[in-house]
PDB file of C-alpha atoms in Angstrom:
ATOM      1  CA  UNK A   1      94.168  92.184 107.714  1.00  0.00           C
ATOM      2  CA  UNK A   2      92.186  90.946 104.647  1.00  0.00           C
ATOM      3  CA  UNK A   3      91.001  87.521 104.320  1.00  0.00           C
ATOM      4  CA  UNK A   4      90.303  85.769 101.412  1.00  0.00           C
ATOM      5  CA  UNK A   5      88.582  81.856 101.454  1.00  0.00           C
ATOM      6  CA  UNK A   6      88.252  79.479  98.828  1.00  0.00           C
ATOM      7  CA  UNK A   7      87.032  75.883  98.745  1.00  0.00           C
ATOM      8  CA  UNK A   8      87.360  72.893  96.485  1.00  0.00           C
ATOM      9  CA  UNK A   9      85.004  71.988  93.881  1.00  0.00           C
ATOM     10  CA  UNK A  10      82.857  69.563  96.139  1.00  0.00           C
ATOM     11  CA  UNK A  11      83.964  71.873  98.752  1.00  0.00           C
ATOM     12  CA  UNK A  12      84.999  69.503 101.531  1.00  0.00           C
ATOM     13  CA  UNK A  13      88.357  71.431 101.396  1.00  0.00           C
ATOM     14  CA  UNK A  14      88.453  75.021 102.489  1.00  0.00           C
ATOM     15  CA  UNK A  15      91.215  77.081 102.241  1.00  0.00           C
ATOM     16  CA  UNK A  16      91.773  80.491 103.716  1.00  0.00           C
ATOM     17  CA  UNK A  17      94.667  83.109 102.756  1.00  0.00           C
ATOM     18  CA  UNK A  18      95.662  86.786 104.477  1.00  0.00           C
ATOM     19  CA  UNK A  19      97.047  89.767 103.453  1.00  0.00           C
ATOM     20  CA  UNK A  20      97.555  90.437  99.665  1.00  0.00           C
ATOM     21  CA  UNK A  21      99.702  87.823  97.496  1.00  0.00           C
ATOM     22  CA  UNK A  22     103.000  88.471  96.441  1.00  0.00           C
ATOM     23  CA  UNK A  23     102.148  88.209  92.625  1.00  0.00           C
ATOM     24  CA  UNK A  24      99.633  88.261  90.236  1.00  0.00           C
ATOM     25  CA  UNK A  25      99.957  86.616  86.554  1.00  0.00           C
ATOM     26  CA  UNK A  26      99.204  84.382  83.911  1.00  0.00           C
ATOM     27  CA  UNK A  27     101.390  81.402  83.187  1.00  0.00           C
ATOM     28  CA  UNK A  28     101.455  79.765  79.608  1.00  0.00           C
ATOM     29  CA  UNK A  29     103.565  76.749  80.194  1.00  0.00           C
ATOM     30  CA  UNK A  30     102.310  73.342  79.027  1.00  0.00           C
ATOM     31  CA  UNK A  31     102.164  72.060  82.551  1.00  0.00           C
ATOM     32  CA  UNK A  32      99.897  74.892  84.200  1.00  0.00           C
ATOM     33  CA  UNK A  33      97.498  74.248  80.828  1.00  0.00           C
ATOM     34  CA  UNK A  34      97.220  70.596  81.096  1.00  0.00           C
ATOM     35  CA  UNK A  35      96.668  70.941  85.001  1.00  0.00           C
ATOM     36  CA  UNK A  36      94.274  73.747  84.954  1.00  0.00           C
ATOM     37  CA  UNK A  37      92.631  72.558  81.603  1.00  0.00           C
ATOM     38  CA  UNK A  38      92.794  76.109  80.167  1.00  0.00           C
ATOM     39  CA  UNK A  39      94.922  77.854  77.501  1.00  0.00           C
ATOM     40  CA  UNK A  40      96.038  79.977  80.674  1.00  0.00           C
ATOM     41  CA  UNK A  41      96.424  79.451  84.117  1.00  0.00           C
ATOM     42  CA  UNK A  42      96.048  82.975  86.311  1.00  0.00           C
ATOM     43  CA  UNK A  43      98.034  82.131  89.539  1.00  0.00           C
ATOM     44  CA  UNK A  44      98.225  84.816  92.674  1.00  0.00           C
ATOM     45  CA  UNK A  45     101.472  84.011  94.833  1.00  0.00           C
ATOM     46  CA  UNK A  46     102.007  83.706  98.121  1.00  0.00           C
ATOM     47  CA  UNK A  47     103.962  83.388 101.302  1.00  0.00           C
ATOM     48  CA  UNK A  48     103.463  79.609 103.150  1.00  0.00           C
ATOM     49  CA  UNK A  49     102.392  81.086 106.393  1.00  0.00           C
ATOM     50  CA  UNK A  50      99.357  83.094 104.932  1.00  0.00           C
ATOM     51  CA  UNK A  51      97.744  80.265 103.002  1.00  0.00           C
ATOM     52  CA  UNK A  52      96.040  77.625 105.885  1.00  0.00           C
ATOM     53  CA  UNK A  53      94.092  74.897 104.789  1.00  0.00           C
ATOM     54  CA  UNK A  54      90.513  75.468 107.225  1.00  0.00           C
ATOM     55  CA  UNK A  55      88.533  72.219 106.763  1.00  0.00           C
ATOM     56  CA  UNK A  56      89.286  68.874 104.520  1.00  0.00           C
ATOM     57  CA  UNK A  57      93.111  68.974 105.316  1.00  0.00           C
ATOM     58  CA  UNK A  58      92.438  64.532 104.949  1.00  0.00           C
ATOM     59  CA  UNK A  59      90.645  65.356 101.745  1.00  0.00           C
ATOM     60  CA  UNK A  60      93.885  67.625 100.429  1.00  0.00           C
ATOM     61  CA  UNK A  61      96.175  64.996  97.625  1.00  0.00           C
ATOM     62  CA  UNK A  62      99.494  66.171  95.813  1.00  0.00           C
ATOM     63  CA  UNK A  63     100.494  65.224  92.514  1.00  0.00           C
ATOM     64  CA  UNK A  64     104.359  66.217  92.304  1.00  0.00           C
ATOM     65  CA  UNK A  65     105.668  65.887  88.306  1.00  0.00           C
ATOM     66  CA  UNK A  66     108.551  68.224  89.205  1.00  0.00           C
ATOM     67  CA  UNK A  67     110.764  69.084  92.120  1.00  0.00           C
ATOM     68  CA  UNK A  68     109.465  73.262  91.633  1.00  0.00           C
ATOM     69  CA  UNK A  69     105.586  71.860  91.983  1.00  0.00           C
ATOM     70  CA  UNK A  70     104.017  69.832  94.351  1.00  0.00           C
ATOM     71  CA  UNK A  71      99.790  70.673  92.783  1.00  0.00           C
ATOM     72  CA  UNK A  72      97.484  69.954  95.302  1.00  0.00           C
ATOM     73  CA  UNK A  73      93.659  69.253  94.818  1.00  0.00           C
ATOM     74  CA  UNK A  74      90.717  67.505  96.181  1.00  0.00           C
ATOM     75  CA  UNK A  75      90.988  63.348  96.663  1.00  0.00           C
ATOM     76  CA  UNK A  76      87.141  63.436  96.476  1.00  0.00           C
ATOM     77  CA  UNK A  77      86.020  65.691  93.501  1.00  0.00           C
ATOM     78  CA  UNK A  78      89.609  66.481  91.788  1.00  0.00           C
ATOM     79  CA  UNK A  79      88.754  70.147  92.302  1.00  0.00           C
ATOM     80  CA  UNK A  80      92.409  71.777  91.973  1.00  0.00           C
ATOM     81  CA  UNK A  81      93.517  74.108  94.758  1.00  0.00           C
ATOM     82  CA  UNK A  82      96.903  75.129  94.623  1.00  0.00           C
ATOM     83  CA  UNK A  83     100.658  74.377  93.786  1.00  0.00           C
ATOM     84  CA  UNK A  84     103.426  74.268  95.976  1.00  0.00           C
ATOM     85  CA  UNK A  85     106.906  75.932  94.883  1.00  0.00           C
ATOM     86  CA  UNK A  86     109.051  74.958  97.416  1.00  0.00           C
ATOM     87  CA  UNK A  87     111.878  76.149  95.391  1.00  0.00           C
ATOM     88  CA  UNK A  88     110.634  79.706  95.273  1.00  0.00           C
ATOM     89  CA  UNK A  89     109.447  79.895  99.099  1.00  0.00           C
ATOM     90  CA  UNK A  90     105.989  80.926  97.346  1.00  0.00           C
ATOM     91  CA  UNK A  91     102.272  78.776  97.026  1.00  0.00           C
ATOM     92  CA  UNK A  92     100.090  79.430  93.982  1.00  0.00           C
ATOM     93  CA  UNK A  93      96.660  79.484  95.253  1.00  0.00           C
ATOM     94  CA  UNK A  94      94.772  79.332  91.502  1.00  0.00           C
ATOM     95  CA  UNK A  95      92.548  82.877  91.461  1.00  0.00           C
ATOM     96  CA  UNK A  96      89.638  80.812  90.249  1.00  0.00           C
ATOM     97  CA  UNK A  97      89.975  79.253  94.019  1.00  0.00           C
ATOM     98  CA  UNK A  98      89.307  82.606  95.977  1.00  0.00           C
ATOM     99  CA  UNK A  99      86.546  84.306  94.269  1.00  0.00           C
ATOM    100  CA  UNK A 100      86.398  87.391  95.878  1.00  0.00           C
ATOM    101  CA  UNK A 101      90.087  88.602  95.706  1.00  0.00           C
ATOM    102  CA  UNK A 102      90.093  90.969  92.952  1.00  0.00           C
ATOM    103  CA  UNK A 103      92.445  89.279  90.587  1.00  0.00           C
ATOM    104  CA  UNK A 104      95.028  92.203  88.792  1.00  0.00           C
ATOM    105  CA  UNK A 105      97.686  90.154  86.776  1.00  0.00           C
ATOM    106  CA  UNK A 106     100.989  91.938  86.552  1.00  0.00           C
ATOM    107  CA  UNK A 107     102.763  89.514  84.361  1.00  0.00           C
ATOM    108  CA  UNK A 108     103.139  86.719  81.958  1.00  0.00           C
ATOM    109  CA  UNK A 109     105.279  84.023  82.728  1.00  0.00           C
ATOM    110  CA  UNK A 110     106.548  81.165  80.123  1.00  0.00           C
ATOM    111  CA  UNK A 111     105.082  83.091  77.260  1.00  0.00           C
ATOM    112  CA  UNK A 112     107.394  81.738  74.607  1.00  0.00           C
ATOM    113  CA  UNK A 113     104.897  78.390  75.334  1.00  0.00           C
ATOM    114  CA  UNK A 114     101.398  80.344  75.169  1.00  0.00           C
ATOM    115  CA  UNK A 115      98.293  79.028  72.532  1.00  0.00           C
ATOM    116  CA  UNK A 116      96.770  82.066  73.622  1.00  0.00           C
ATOM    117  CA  UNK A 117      98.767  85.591  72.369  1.00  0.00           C
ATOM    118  CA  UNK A 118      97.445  88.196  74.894  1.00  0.00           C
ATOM    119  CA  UNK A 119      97.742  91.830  74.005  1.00  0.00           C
ATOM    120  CA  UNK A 120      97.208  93.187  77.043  1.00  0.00           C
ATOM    121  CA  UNK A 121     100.275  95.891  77.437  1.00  0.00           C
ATOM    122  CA  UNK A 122     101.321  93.572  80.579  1.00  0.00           C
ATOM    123  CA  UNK A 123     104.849  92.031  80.765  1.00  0.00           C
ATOM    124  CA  UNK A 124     105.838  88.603  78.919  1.00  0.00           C
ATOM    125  CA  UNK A 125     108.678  86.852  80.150  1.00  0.00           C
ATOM    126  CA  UNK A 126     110.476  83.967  78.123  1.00  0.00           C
ATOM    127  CA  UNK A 127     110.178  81.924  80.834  1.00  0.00           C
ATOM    128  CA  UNK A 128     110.908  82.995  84.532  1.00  0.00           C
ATOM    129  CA  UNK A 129     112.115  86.328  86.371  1.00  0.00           C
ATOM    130  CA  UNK A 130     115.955  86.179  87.122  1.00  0.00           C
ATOM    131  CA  UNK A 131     115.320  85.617  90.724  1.00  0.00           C
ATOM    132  CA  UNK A 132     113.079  82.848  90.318  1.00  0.00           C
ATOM    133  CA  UNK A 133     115.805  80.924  88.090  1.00  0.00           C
ATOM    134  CA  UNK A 134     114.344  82.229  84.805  1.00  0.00           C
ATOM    135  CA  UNK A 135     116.388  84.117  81.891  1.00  0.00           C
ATOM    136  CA  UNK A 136     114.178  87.409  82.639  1.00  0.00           C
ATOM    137  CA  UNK A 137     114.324  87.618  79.104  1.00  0.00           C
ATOM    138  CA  UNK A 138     111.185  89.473  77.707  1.00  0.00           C
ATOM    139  CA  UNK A 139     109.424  88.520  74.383  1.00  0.00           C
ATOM    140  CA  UNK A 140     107.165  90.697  72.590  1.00  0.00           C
ATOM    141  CA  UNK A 141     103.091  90.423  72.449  1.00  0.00           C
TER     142      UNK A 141
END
């Protein structure tokens, strides 16, 4: 099985993930742009039991805003890691955390919020697939 490891900024917290994520996108909402501190965040999705924190688990702070996102980072550099969605069973580990999956977007999520119009012939969703308590309602580029 393929494994993919990332660490922190400071890297006192390693993280490791298996297998291939569930998802691969872009999210434009004002929330994943003020956390990642980017027009865009590009998240890859996956299931709780193949993302496992390796080293630094003490180091490893959560800032919850919302009850869909508990965003974890580093308590010693701020170095952001990933984002709990306990509401959608799923953990966003941020691509820019494991540099060596090859990251292949499939979709845009909360486009009707982006700064940053992508014409890239993917998907863009209003805000959320159906099954993940959205509208499903696509906009266009």
């Amino acid at each position: 099985m393929t494994t993919y490891q990332g660490a922190c900024f400071c890297g006192s917290v390693h993280l490791e993930v298996t297998g291939q994520p569930a998802a691969m996108g872009y999210c434009h909402c004002r929330s994943c742009r003020s956390w990642s501190g980017g027009p865009v965040n590009a998240f890859t999705l996956w299931k709780p039991d193949t993302v496992k924190v390796m080293k630094g688990a003490e180091q490893l702070a959560t800032f919850q805003k919302t009850e869909t996102s508990q965003r974890q980072y580093c308590r010693l550099c701020g170095g952001h890691l990933m984002t709990v969605h306990p509401t959608l069973g799923l953990i966003d580990v941020f691509a820019a955390t494991l540099p060596t999956l090859a990251f292949k977007p499939g979709v845009h999520v909360n486009y009707a919020e982006t700064v940053l119009p992508m014409k890239d012939g993917l998907p863009k969703l209003r805000d959320f697939p159906k099954d993940f308590g959205g509208s499903g309602e696509m906009v266009p580029e």
